Coordinates of C-alpha atoms in Angstrom, one line a residue:
M1 CA -0.1 -0.2 0.0
N2 CA 1.1 3.5 -1.1
Q3 CA -0.2 6.1 1.4
R4 CA 0.1 9.8 1.7
K5 CA -1.3 12.6 3.7
T6 CA -2.4 15.8 1.6
R7 CA -4.0 19.1 1.5
A8 CA -6.3 19.9 -1.4
G9 CA -8.2 22.9 -1.0
A10 CA -11.1 23.1 1.5
L11 CA -13.4 20.5 0.3
A12 CA -10.8 17.8 0.5
A13 CA -10.3 16.5 3.9
G14 CA -8.0 13.5 3.1
I15 CA -6.5 11.7 -0.3
L16 CA -4.8 8.2 0.1
A17 CA -3.7 6.1 -3.1
L18 CA -4.1 2.4 -2.1
G19 CA -4.9 -0.8 -4.0
L20 CA -7.1 -3.3 -2.8
A21 CA -4.9 -6.4 -3.2
A22 CA -6.3 -9.4 -1.2
C23 CA -9.0 -11.8 -2.9
G24 CA -12.7 -11.5 -0.8
G25 CA -16.1 -12.1 -1.1
G26 CA -19.5 -12.2 0.5
S27 CA -20.6 -9.0 2.5
G28 CA -18.5 -6.6 4.0
G29 CA -19.1 -7.6 7.9
G30 CA -20.8 -5.9 10.1
G31 CA -21.1 -1.6 10.5
G32 CA -23.3 0.9 9.0
A33 CA -24.4 1.0 5.5
S34 CA -23.9 3.4 2.6
P35 CA -27.0 5.1 1.6
A36 CA -29.7 2.3 0.4
N37 CA -29.8 4.2 -3.3
N38 CA -26.1 3.2 -4.3
T39 CA -26.7 -0.3 -4.9
A40 CA -23.5 -0.3 -6.8
G41 CA -21.8 0.2 -4.0
N42 CA -22.8 -2.2 -1.6
W43 CA -19.2 -3.8 -1.5
L44 CA -18.1 -1.1 0.7
T45 CA -20.0 -0.3 3.7
F46 CA -19.0 2.7 6.8
D47 CA -19.3 2.2 10.5
P48 CA -20.6 4.4 12.0
G49 CA -22.6 5.0 8.7
A50 CA -24.1 8.0 10.8
P51 CA -21.4 9.5 12.7
S52 CA -21.7 12.0 15.7
A53 CA -19.6 14.2 18.1
T54 CA -19.7 16.6 20.7
Q55 CA -16.7 19.4 21.3
F56 CA -16.5 22.8 22.6
E57 CA -16.1 26.2 20.7
G58 CA -12.4 26.5 19.8
E59 CA -11.8 22.7 20.1
S60 CA -11.6 20.1 17.8
T61 CA -12.4 16.6 18.5
S62 CA -11.8 13.1 16.4
V63 CA -14.5 11.6 14.2
I64 CA -13.2 7.7 13.9
L65 CA -14.5 6.1 10.4
T66 CA -14.0 2.3 9.5
A67 CA -14.8 1.3 6.1
R68 CA -14.7 -2.5 5.0
A69 CA -14.6 -3.9 1.8
S70 CA -15.9 -7.2 0.3
R71 CA -14.3 -7.3 -3.0
T72 CA -10.8 -6.2 -4.6
F73 CA -9.9 -4.3 -7.5
S74 CA -6.5 -5.5 -9.7
V75 CA -5.7 -1.9 -10.3
P76 CA -4.7 0.8 -7.8
F77 CA -6.9 3.9 -6.7
N78 CA -7.1 7.1 -4.9
V79 CA -9.5 7.9 -1.6
A80 CA -10.6 11.2 -0.6
I81 CA -13.2 12.4 1.6
I82 CA -15.0 15.5 0.8
D83 CA -16.8 18.0 3.1
P84 CA -18.8 20.2 1.5
A85 CA -19.8 22.4 4.7
G86 CA -16.1 22.5 6.4
V87 CA -17.3 20.9 9.5
I88 CA -14.2 18.8 9.3
S89 CA -10.4 20.2 9.3
P90 CA -8.9 19.5 5.5
Q91 CA -6.3 16.9 7.2
V92 CA -7.4 13.2 7.7
D93 CA -5.0 10.1 8.6
I94 CA -6.0 7.0 6.8
S95 CA -4.3 3.4 7.8
A96 CA -5.0 -0.3 6.5
Q97 CA -6.1 -2.3 9.7
S98 CA -6.5 -5.4 7.6
P99 CA -6.6 -5.6 3.2
L100 CA -10.2 -5.4 3.5
E101 CA -10.7 -2.6 6.5
Y102 CA -9.3 0.9 6.5
R103 CA -9.6 3.4 9.2
A104 CA -10.1 7.3 8.8
A105 CA -9.1 9.4 11.8
L106 CA -11.2 13.1 10.8
Q107 CA -10.7 15.9 13.5
T108 CA -13.5 18.5 13.4
S109 CA -13.2 22.4 12.6
R110 CA -11.8 24.5 15.8
T111 CA -13.5 27.3 14.2
L112 CA -17.1 25.8 14.5
R113 CA -19.6 28.2 16.4
A114 CA -21.9 26.8 19.1
G115 CA -24.8 24.9 18.0
D116 CA -25.5 22.2 15.8
H117 CA -23.5 21.4 12.5
S118 CA -24.4 19.0 10.0
T119 CA -22.4 17.7 6.6
M120 CA -22.6 15.0 4.1
L121 CA -19.2 13.4 4.1
E122 CA -18.7 12.5 0.2
V123 CA -16.0 9.1 -0.2
R124 CA -14.7 9.0 -3.5
L125 CA -12.4 5.9 -4.7
C126 CA -10.8 6.9 -8.2
E127 CA -8.2 5.3 -10.4
D128 CA -7.7 8.9 -11.1
A129 CA -7.4 12.1 -9.4
P130 CA -10.0 12.2 -6.7
M131 CA -10.8 15.7 -7.1
T132 CA -12.0 15.2 -10.8
C133 CA -12.4 11.7 -10.3
A134 CA -13.3 10.7 -14.4
K135 CA -12.8 7.1 -13.4
P136 CA -14.4 6.3 -10.4
L137 CA -14.7 2.6 -8.9
P138 CA -17.8 0.8 -9.1
G139 CA -20.5 2.7 -6.3
S140 CA -18.2 5.9 -5.9
P141 CA -19.0 8.2 -4.4
W142 CA -20.3 7.0 -0.7
R143 CA -22.2 9.8 1.4
V144 CA -22.1 9.6 4.9
P145 CA -24.0 11.8 6.8
L146 CA -21.9 13.9 10.0
K147 CA -23.6 15.9 13.0
V148 CA -21.6 17.9 15.2
Q149 CA -23.1 19.6 18.0
V150 CA -20.4 22.2 19.5
K151 CA -21.0 23.6 23.3
P152 CA -20.4 27.4 24.0
V153 CA -17.1 28.1 26.2
A154 CA -18.8 29.2 29.0
Q155 CA -20.0 25.6 29.4
A156 CA -16.4 24.3 29.7
Q157 CA -15.4 25.8 32.6
A158 CA -17.1 22.9 34.2
R159 CA -14.5 20.5 33.2
V160 CA -12.2 21.4 36.0
T161 CA -13.1 21.7 39.4
L162 CA -10.5 23.7 41.7
V163 CA -10.9 21.6 45.2
T164 CA -8.3 24.6 46.0
P165 CA -10.0 27.7 44.7
S166 CA -7.4 30.4 46.2
I167 CA -3.9 29.7 48.0
S168 CA -2.7 32.3 50.8
V169 CA 1.0 31.7 52.0
T170 CA 3.3 33.4 54.2
T171 CA 7.1 33.3 54.2
Y172 CA 10.5 35.4 54.9
P173 CA 12.8 37.0 52.6
G174 CA 15.0 34.7 51.0
E175 CA 12.8 31.3 52.0
S176 CA 10.8 29.3 49.6
T177 CA 7.8 27.8 50.8
D178 CA 5.9 24.8 49.2
F179 CA 2.0 24.5 48.6
T180 CA -0.1 22.3 46.7
V181 CA -3.1 23.3 44.7
E182 CA -5.7 20.2 43.7
A183 CA -8.4 20.1 41.2
R184 CA -10.8 17.5 39.6
L185 CA -10.9 17.3 35.9
S186 CA -13.7 15.8 34.1
T187 CA -13.8 12.2 32.3
D188 CA -13.6 13.6 28.9
L189 CA -10.6 15.5 29.9
M190 CA -8.9 12.5 31.9
T191 CA -9.8 10.2 28.8
R192 CA -7.7 12.9 26.3
N193 CA -4.1 13.0 25.1
V194 CA -3.6 16.4 26.9
W195 CA -0.8 18.6 28.7
I196 CA -1.4 19.6 32.3
A197 CA 0.5 22.3 34.2
M198 CA 0.3 24.7 36.6
F199 CA 2.0 28.5 35.6
D200 CA 2.2 31.5 37.3
P201 CA 2.7 35.1 34.9
S202 CA 4.2 36.9 37.4
S203 CA 7.5 35.9 39.6
I204 CA 6.7 35.4 42.7
T205 CA 6.6 31.8 42.7
N206 CA 8.4 28.6 40.8
A207 CA 5.5 27.6 39.0
A208 CA 6.8 26.8 35.8
S209 CA 8.4 23.9 37.2
S210 CA 5.8 22.5 39.3
Q211 CA 4.9 19.1 39.3
W212 CA 1.6 17.1 39.8
T213 CA 0.2 13.6 41.0
Q214 CA -2.9 12.1 40.5
Q215 CA -4.4 10.7 43.6
A216 CA -6.9 7.6 43.9
N217 CA -9.9 9.8 43.5
G218 CA -9.1 10.8 40.7
N219 CA -7.6 14.6 41.5
Y220 CA -4.6 15.9 40.6
V221 CA -2.6 17.9 42.8
F222 CA -0.2 20.1 41.9
K223 CA 3.1 21.1 44.1
L224 CA 4.6 24.2 43.5
A225 CA 7.2 26.4 45.6
T226 CA 7.7 30.3 46.1
A227 CA 10.3 32.2 44.0
T228 CA 13.6 33.2 46.4
S229 CA 15.7 34.0 43.4
N230 CA 14.4 37.5 43.2
A231 CA 14.8 38.1 46.9
L232 CA 11.2 39.6 47.5
A233 CA 10.9 42.3 50.3
A234 CA 8.7 42.5 53.1
G235 CA 5.1 42.8 51.8
T236 CA 2.1 41.3 49.8
Y237 CA 2.3 39.9 46.7
T238 CA -0.5 38.9 44.3
S239 CA -0.8 36.7 41.3
N240 CA -3.1 34.1 39.2
L241 CA -1.9 30.7 39.2
E242 CA -3.0 29.2 35.5
L243 CA -3.9 25.8 35.6
R244 CA -3.3 25.2 31.6
V245 CA -4.9 22.2 30.0
C246 CA -3.6 21.9 26.2
E247 CA -3.3 19.7 23.2
D248 CA 0.1 20.7 23.0
D249 CA 3.1 21.6 25.2
A250 CA 1.6 23.5 28.0
R251 CA 4.5 25.4 28.2
V252 CA 3.3 27.2 24.8
C253 CA -0.2 26.0 24.7
R254 CA -1.1 26.9 21.4
R255 CA -4.1 24.8 21.3
P256 CA -5.8 25.0 24.9
V257 CA -9.1 23.2 25.5
A258 CA -11.9 24.9 25.8
G259 CA -12.1 26.5 29.3
S260 CA -8.4 27.1 29.4
P261 CA -6.8 28.3 31.6
W262 CA -8.3 27.9 35.1
I263 CA -7.5 30.8 37.5
V264 CA -6.5 30.2 41.2
P265 CA -5.7 33.8 43.3
L266 CA -2.5 33.8 45.1
S267 CA -1.5 36.2 47.6
L268 CA 2.0 35.5 49.1
K269 CA 2.5 37.5 52.4
I270 CA 6.6 37.9 52.8
L271 CA 7.1 38.9 56.9
S272 CA 9.7 41.0 58.2
P273 CA 12.6 39.0 58.6
N274 CA 13.7 39.6 62.2
N275 CA 11.8 40.5 65.3
L276 CA 14.0 40.8 68.3
T277 CA 11.3 42.0 70.9
A278 CA 12.5 41.9 74.2
L279 CA 12.2 38.4 75.6
A280 CA 11.0 37.4 79.7
P281 CA 10.9 34.4 81.1
V282 CA 7.5 32.3 80.5
E283 CA 6.1 31.1 83.9
G284 CA 6.6 27.3 84.5
V285 CA 9.0 26.6 81.8
G286 CA 12.1 25.7 82.0
A287 CA 15.1 25.2 80.0
W288 CA 15.1 22.6 76.9
S289 CA 18.6 20.6 78.3
T290 CA 18.4 17.7 76.1
Y291 CA 16.7 15.7 73.4
Q292 CA 12.6 16.0 73.7
G293 CA 13.2 18.8 76.1
N294 CA 14.3 17.1 79.6
A295 CA 15.1 13.9 81.1
A296 CA 12.0 12.3 80.8
H297 CA 11.7 13.0 76.8
T298 CA 8.2 14.2 76.8
G299 CA 8.6 16.9 74.6
F300 CA 6.1 18.8 76.5
V301 CA 6.0 22.6 77.5
A302 CA 3.3 23.6 79.9
A303 CA 2.4 26.7 78.5
N304 CA 0.0 28.5 76.1
F305 CA 0.8 30.2 73.1
D306 CA -1.2 32.4 70.4
P307 CA -0.6 31.5 66.9
A308 CA -1.8 35.7 66.0
R309 CA 1.3 36.7 67.9
F310 CA 4.2 34.3 65.9
S311 CA 6.9 36.1 64.4
R312 CA 10.2 35.3 63.1
R313 CA 12.7 36.0 65.6
F314 CA 16.0 35.6 63.3
K315 CA 17.5 32.9 61.3
V316 CA 21.0 31.8 61.3
E317 CA 22.0 30.4 58.2
A318 CA 23.7 27.0 57.4
L319 CA 27.0 27.0 57.0
G320 CA 27.1 23.2 56.6
N321 CA 25.2 20.1 57.2
F322 CA 24.6 18.4 60.5
A323 CA 27.7 16.9 62.1
G324 CA 25.9 13.8 62.8
N325 CA 23.1 11.5 62.0
Y326 CA 20.6 13.5 64.6
K327 CA 20.2 16.6 65.3
S328 CA 18.8 18.5 67.8
A329 CA 19.6 21.9 69.9
A330 CA 19.7 22.7 73.4
I331 CA 18.6 25.9 75.0
D332 CA 19.7 27.5 78.2
N333 CA 20.3 30.8 79.8
G334 CA 19.6 32.7 76.7
R335 CA 21.4 30.8 74.5
A336 CA 20.8 28.0 71.8
F337 CA 23.6 25.5 71.1
F338 CA 23.8 22.7 68.3
V339 CA 26.9 21.3 65.8
R340 CA 27.3 21.5 62.3
R341 CA 30.0 20.8 59.7
T342 CA 32.3 23.3 58.3
A343 CA 34.8 23.5 55.4
G344 CA 36.6 20.8 55.2
N345 CA 34.5 18.7 57.0
R346 CA 35.1 19.8 60.4
A347 CA 33.0 19.6 63.4
E348 CA 31.8 22.8 65.3
L349 CA 30.2 23.7 68.5
V350 CA 28.0 26.7 68.3
A351 CA 26.3 29.1 70.6
V352 CA 23.9 31.4 69.6
S353 CA 22.6 34.4 71.6
E354 CA 18.7 34.3 71.9
D355 CA 18.7 38.0 72.5
T356 CA 20.4 39.0 69.2
G357 CA 20.3 36.1 66.9
E358 CA 24.3 36.7 66.9
L359 CA 27.0 34.1 67.1
A360 CA 27.9 34.1 71.1
W361 CA 30.9 31.5 70.2
K362 CA 31.8 28.8 68.2
V363 CA 34.5 25.9 69.2
D364 CA 36.1 24.0 66.2
M365 CA 36.2 20.3 67.2
G366 CA 38.2 18.8 65.0
T367 CA 37.6 16.3 62.1
L368 CA 35.8 14.0 64.1
N369 CA 33.6 11.0 62.7
Q370 CA 30.4 11.8 64.5
V371 CA 29.5 14.5 66.5
N372 CA 26.5 13.9 68.5
P373 CA 23.6 16.7 69.9
P374 CA 24.4 18.7 72.5
A375 CA 22.7 19.3 76.1
A376 CA 23.2 22.1 78.4
A377 CA 22.4 22.7 81.9
N378 CA 24.7 23.4 85.1
G379 CA 26.4 26.6 83.2
R380 CA 27.9 23.7 80.7
V381 CA 27.6 21.7 77.3
Y382 CA 27.8 18.7 77.3
L383 CA 28.5 16.3 73.8
T384 CA 29.8 12.9 72.4
S385 CA 31.6 12.1 69.5
T386 CA 31.7 8.5 68.5
G387 CA 33.7 6.2 66.2
H388 CA 37.2 4.2 66.4
G389 CA 39.4 6.8 68.3
D390 CA 36.7 9.5 68.0
S391 CA 34.6 8.7 71.3
F392 CA 34.7 11.2 73.9
L393 CA 32.1 13.3 76.3
W394 CA 33.0 16.7 75.8
V395 CA 32.2 19.5 78.6
Y396 CA 32.4 23.1 77.4
D397 CA 31.6 26.4 79.4
Q398 CA 28.3 28.1 78.5
A399 CA 29.6 31.5 78.7
S400 CA 33.0 31.1 77.1
G401 CA 32.9 28.0 75.0
Q402 CA 36.0 26.9 76.9
Q403 CA 36.5 23.2 76.8
L404 CA 36.5 22.0 80.7
R405 CA 37.0 18.3 80.2
K406 CA 37.2 15.3 77.5
E407 CA 36.5 12.2 78.9
T408 CA 37.4 9.0 77.0
L409 CA 34.5 6.4 75.8
S410 CA 34.7 3.3 74.2
S411 CA 31.6 3.4 72.0
Q412 CA 32.4 2.1 68.5
W413 CA 30.2 3.7 65.5
P414 CA 26.8 4.7 65.8
S415 CA 25.3 7.8 66.5
Y416 CA 23.2 9.0 69.3
S417 CA 21.0 12.1 70.6
A418 CA 22.0 14.3 73.4
P419 CA 23.3 13.2 76.6
T420 CA 20.2 13.3 79.3
L421 CA 20.5 15.9 82.5
F422 CA 19.3 15.2 85.8
G423 CA 20.7 18.0 88.3
T424 CA 24.3 17.5 88.3
D425 CA 23.8 14.1 86.8
V426 CA 25.1 13.1 83.4
Y427 CA 23.9 10.2 81.3
T428 CA 25.2 8.9 77.9
I429 CA 25.5 5.8 75.8
N430 CA 29.0 4.3 76.3
G431 CA 30.5 1.2 75.7
Y432 CA 32.2 -1.0 72.9
Y433 CA 29.0 -3.0 72.7
G434 CA 26.7 -0.9 74.0
G435 CA 25.8 0.5 78.0
I436 CA 25.0 3.3 79.8
S437 CA 27.5 5.5 81.7
R438 CA 26.8 8.2 84.1
Y439 CA 28.3 11.2 85.3
D440 CA 27.4 12.7 88.4
D441 CA 28.9 16.4 88.7
A442 CA 28.5 19.7 86.3
Q443 CA 32.4 18.7 85.5
G444 CA 31.5 15.4 84.4
A445 CA 33.2 13.3 86.6
F446 CA 32.7 9.3 85.6
K447 CA 30.5 7.5 88.3
W448 CA 29.6 4.3 87.0
H449 CA 28.9 2.0 83.8
G450 CA 25.7 -0.1 83.4
L451 CA 24.4 -2.4 80.9
G452 CA 22.8 -1.8 77.5
V453 CA 22.8 -2.1 73.7
A454 CA 24.8 -0.2 71.0
Y455 CA 21.6 1.8 70.0
E456 CA 21.7 4.2 66.8
G457 CA 19.8 7.5 67.9
W458 CA 18.7 7.5 71.5
S459 CA 19.7 8.4 75.0
P460 CA 18.5 7.4 78.2
S461 CA 15.7 8.7 80.0
T462 CA 15.5 9.0 84.2
D463 CA 13.3 10.3 87.1
G464 CA 16.4 10.3 89.2
R465 CA 16.0 7.3 91.2
F466 CA 16.1 4.7 88.0
V467 CA 17.4 4.8 84.3
Y468 CA 15.6 3.4 81.5
A469 CA 16.4 1.6 78.5
Y470 CA 14.5 -0.4 76.0
S471 CA 15.9 -3.2 74.3
T472 CA 14.8 -3.5 70.5
P473 CA 16.2 -7.1 70.1
D474 CA 14.6 -8.5 72.8
N475 CA 11.7 -6.2 73.0
I476 CA 12.4 -5.9 76.6
L477 CA 12.4 -2.4 78.9
N478 CA 15.6 -2.9 81.4
V479 CA 15.4 -0.6 84.6
L480 CA 19.0 0.5 86.0
D481 CA 19.5 1.8 89.8
A482 CA 20.5 5.3 89.2
A483 CA 22.8 5.0 92.3
D484 CA 25.1 2.6 91.0
G485 CA 24.1 1.5 87.3
S486 CA 22.7 -2.3 88.6
L487 CA 19.8 -3.9 86.8
A488 CA 16.8 -3.2 89.3
Y489 CA 14.6 -5.0 87.1
S490 CA 13.3 -5.8 83.5
I491 CA 9.6 -5.6 82.2
G492 CA 8.5 -7.7 79.0
E493 CA 9.4 -10.7 77.0
R494 CA 10.4 -11.3 73.5
Y495 CA 7.9 -10.1 71.5
P496 CA 7.1 -11.5 67.8
Y497 CA 9.4 -10.3 65.2
S498 CA 6.7 -9.1 63.0
T499 CA 6.6 -6.4 65.6
Y500 CA 9.1 -3.4 65.4
F501 CA 11.1 -0.7 66.8
I502 CA 13.3 1.7 65.8
S503 CA 16.1 2.8 68.9
R504 CA 14.6 5.9 70.2
P505 CA 14.6 7.2 74.2
V506 CA 12.0 5.8 76.3
V507 CA 9.2 8.6 77.3
L508 CA 8.0 9.0 81.3
T509 CA 4.8 9.4 81.9
D510 CA 3.2 11.4 85.3
T511 CA 1.2 8.1 85.6
A512 CA 4.2 6.0 86.3
Q513 CA 4.6 4.4 82.4
A514 CA 7.3 4.4 80.0
L515 CA 6.3 4.7 76.7
V516 CA 8.2 3.2 73.7
G517 CA 7.6 4.7 69.8
D518 CA 8.9 4.9 66.6
G519 CA 7.3 2.2 64.6
N520 CA 5.0 0.4 66.9
L521 CA 3.9 2.2 70.3
A522 CA 4.0 0.3 73.7
A523 CA 3.2 1.3 77.1
F524 CA 5.1 -0.3 80.0
D525 CA 3.6 -0.2 83.5
L526 CA 6.2 1.0 86.5
K527 CA 3.5 0.2 89.3
T528 CA 2.8 -3.5 88.4
R529 CA 6.2 -3.7 86.3
T530 CA 4.1 -5.5 83.3
R531 CA 3.9 -4.4 79.6
S532 CA 0.2 -2.6 79.6
W533 CA -0.3 -2.5 75.8
I534 CA 0.6 -2.0 72.2
V535 CA -0.3 -0.7 69.1
D536 CA 0.8 -1.6 65.6
G537 CA 2.2 0.8 63.4
A538 CA 0.8 3.8 65.7
S539 CA 4.2 6.0 66.0
I540 CA 6.8 7.5 63.6
G541 CA 9.6 9.1 65.3
T542 CA 9.4 9.7 69.5
P543 CA 6.1 10.5 70.8
A544 CA 5.0 13.3 73.1
Y545 CA 3.2 13.2 76.1
G546 CA 1.4 15.9 78.2
N547 CA -1.9 17.3 79.1
G548 CA -2.8 13.8 80.2
A549 CA -2.4 12.2 76.5
I550 CA 0.3 10.6 74.1
Y551 CA 0.6 12.6 70.7
T552 CA 1.7 10.1 68.1
L553 CA 2.5 10.7 64.0
G554 CA 1.0 7.5 62.4
A555 CA 0.2 6.9 58.7
N556 CA 4.2 7.3 57.8
G557 CA 4.2 10.6 59.3
K558 CA 0.8 11.9 57.6
A559 CA -1.5 11.7 60.3
F560 CA -1.0 13.5 63.8
A561 CA -2.9 11.9 66.8
A562 CA -3.8 11.8 70.9
R563 CA -4.0 8.2 72.2
S564 CA -5.4 7.0 75.7
P565 CA -2.4 6.3 78.5
A566 CA -4.2 3.8 79.5
T567 CA -5.1 1.6 76.7
G568 CA -3.4 3.3 73.7
A569 CA -6.7 3.9 72.2
L570 CA -7.2 6.5 69.6
L571 CA -9.1 9.8 71.0
W572 CA -9.0 12.0 68.1
E573 CA -6.9 11.9 64.8
V574 CA -5.9 14.8 62.3
M575 CA -4.7 13.9 58.9
L576 CA -1.6 16.3 57.6
D577 CA -0.8 17.4 54.7
D578 CA 1.3 15.2 52.2
A579 CA 4.8 16.0 53.7
N580 CA 5.9 13.1 56.2
Y581 CA 6.2 14.5 59.6
T582 CA 8.8 13.1 61.9
D583 CA 9.0 15.4 65.3
I584 CA 6.6 16.6 68.0
V585 CA 6.6 19.4 70.7
V586 CA 3.4 19.9 72.7
T587 CA 2.4 22.9 74.8
R588 CA -1.1 23.1 76.3
N589 CA -2.6 24.4 73.9
L590 CA -0.7 23.4 70.7
A591 CA 1.1 20.4 68.9
F592 CA 4.2 21.6 66.8
V593 CA 5.0 19.2 64.1
S594 CA 7.8 19.0 61.8
S595 CA 8.8 17.3 58.7
E596 CA 12.1 17.8 56.5
N597 CA 10.7 21.2 55.0
T598 CA 7.8 22.4 57.0
T599 CA 6.7 23.2 60.7
Q600 CA 2.9 23.4 61.9
A601 CA 1.0 24.4 64.9
I602 CA -1.9 22.4 65.4
D603 CA -4.8 24.0 67.8
L604 CA -5.5 21.3 70.1
A605 CA -8.8 22.4 70.9
T606 CA -9.9 23.0 67.2
R607 CA -7.8 20.4 65.9
K608 CA -6.8 22.4 62.9
V609 CA -3.8 23.9 61.6
A610 CA -3.6 27.3 63.1
W611 CA 0.3 28.3 62.1
T612 CA 2.9 27.0 59.3
Y613 CA 6.4 27.9 58.8
P614 CA 8.5 27.1 55.6
L615 CA 11.2 25.5 57.4
G616 CA 11.4 21.9 59.5
G617 CA 13.8 19.9 61.6
S618 CA 14.1 19.3 65.0
M619 CA 12.2 21.2 67.2
A620 CA 13.0 23.0 70.9
I621 CA 10.9 25.4 73.1
S622 CA 13.1 27.9 75.3
A623 CA 12.1 29.1 78.7
R624 CA 11.7 32.3 77.1
G625 CA 9.2 31.2 74.7
V626 CA 10.9 31.0 71.4
L627 CA 10.4 28.1 69.4
Y628 CA 13.7 26.5 67.8
I629 CA 13.5 24.5 64.3
L630 CA 17.0 23.1 63.3
T631 CA 16.7 22.0 59.9
S632 CA 19.2 19.3 58.2
S633 CA 21.3 21.4 56.5
G634 CA 22.4 23.2 59.6
A635 CA 20.4 26.2 59.7
L636 CA 18.7 27.4 62.7
A637 CA 15.0 29.6 62.7
A638 CA 14.1 30.8 66.0
I639 CA 10.3 31.8 66.3
N640 CA 8.7 34.2 68.9
L641 CA 5.9 32.5 70.3
R642 CA 4.7 35.5 72.3

């Protein structure tokens, strides 16, 4: 078969040169019929016999016409489809499905106005040029009626439902924040070969590089980010985002579908970068001395805060990635302490003034393998480093950064959370194959070494009388005597291996319970010395405890929940956005949850998001009401909560 596509004036929709070479006989098979008065052409039938189509103004739609033959010819011939009314466009694709079956793909005209349009297509098979057709094949021409309904453009707007009709975003100069737009597309758009994209005609977002995903409910979710390259100053900016649906590349969109683009108003508020308001102690709130704030690792601050009064205090830009596998800051005496990597992969301990956001001091600790997060109390900063030849307990003066002590540890390669402080006692992981050591004065003098396992990412928990450590391999809570490190008792028995926990500190409650999370969530009754309950898959990261409830992140970090301490039963749950949240800090009225890129405050009464900040990471709240967010890149953001 020799095939070509051409344009032959306003009337010729398509021409095909071909020969029917196969033998055949009988009827042409099922399908529509040619007009009854063309008995000489009964050897060729069309399916459908009377095609119809529906489209919107400014669009084109496909009409597929199948021709089936019941005889062959020894000479080649040409085919043309003629439309005298201009309902279809000049170009038609004709292809052979078999020696006796051919398929013509027609496109309706984009210029048709709203209303009903009819035409009589004339199908010519000719041995000569089909436009003159002095030598037609028997029965040629065939006539096929075509009807096209064209709907007004205004009706096309209903093809897209904006689940997110508008966007309001808040950020700070030089910072970008992610946001999403969700839309539901009609069935006819979802089944068409179209390009979909979100664009911003202004320069306040990076919408040109937007990404979209299709959800299980069929909706499309577009993820965008605000722009930072143009360093917009503080103020309010507006734009109209364009959801484009196009038959060609959406970046060009020379052939938009009817109704496109759909407009999503955007308001971007860029707040003042710094608010160094005077600080005062918050009644009932102490220093954030270690991981999750205290020796019980509850992640709870006994104070109320108003999200309407939140403002960024300052931001310390990242100098390098975090110095270990785990990150957290300690806050004491008006200073924030954390570690980071500098040029040449050197570890640096940093002290930042809470009043000014300026660097108070920094200490170059050298090219250590791992430097773990710091703890702070007693006018000291305590931290450990790990790795063969690099395992030490370091003690520094909070005011000057002067090194006061460097105690050799026997730990190997694991990375740990911060040491745990209780009064002047310092507890930390130590031991070649695991263990816990106590140092019993502010200078870090060694007291005893007790049993333990060399876990990644945890630190001891203590109530002053006992020290608590959960053993992941055998699923047992070991309780050591704080006086000498001896094993006081153990709770639990080996649990089925289908249940899992990742190494995290034990959380101690005011109801004499010990909680273990990250994976599943389990509670141990310290009075009866029994395992109370376990809930599979209920916790991502360490749970928080306060207000008489256990707070967890579930559903792979996409759900925030409150649970009963007595039974572990779900009290209520809030679904979060599409990020994976891993960290929790709870106050009397708010829960702060943080992912890699976002921090949100959830109102515990309304269970709605009350505040969002465009950075995420490890969180801490100081005694003077400042929320700290330490990012994985080593940046530190401080937020006034009052």
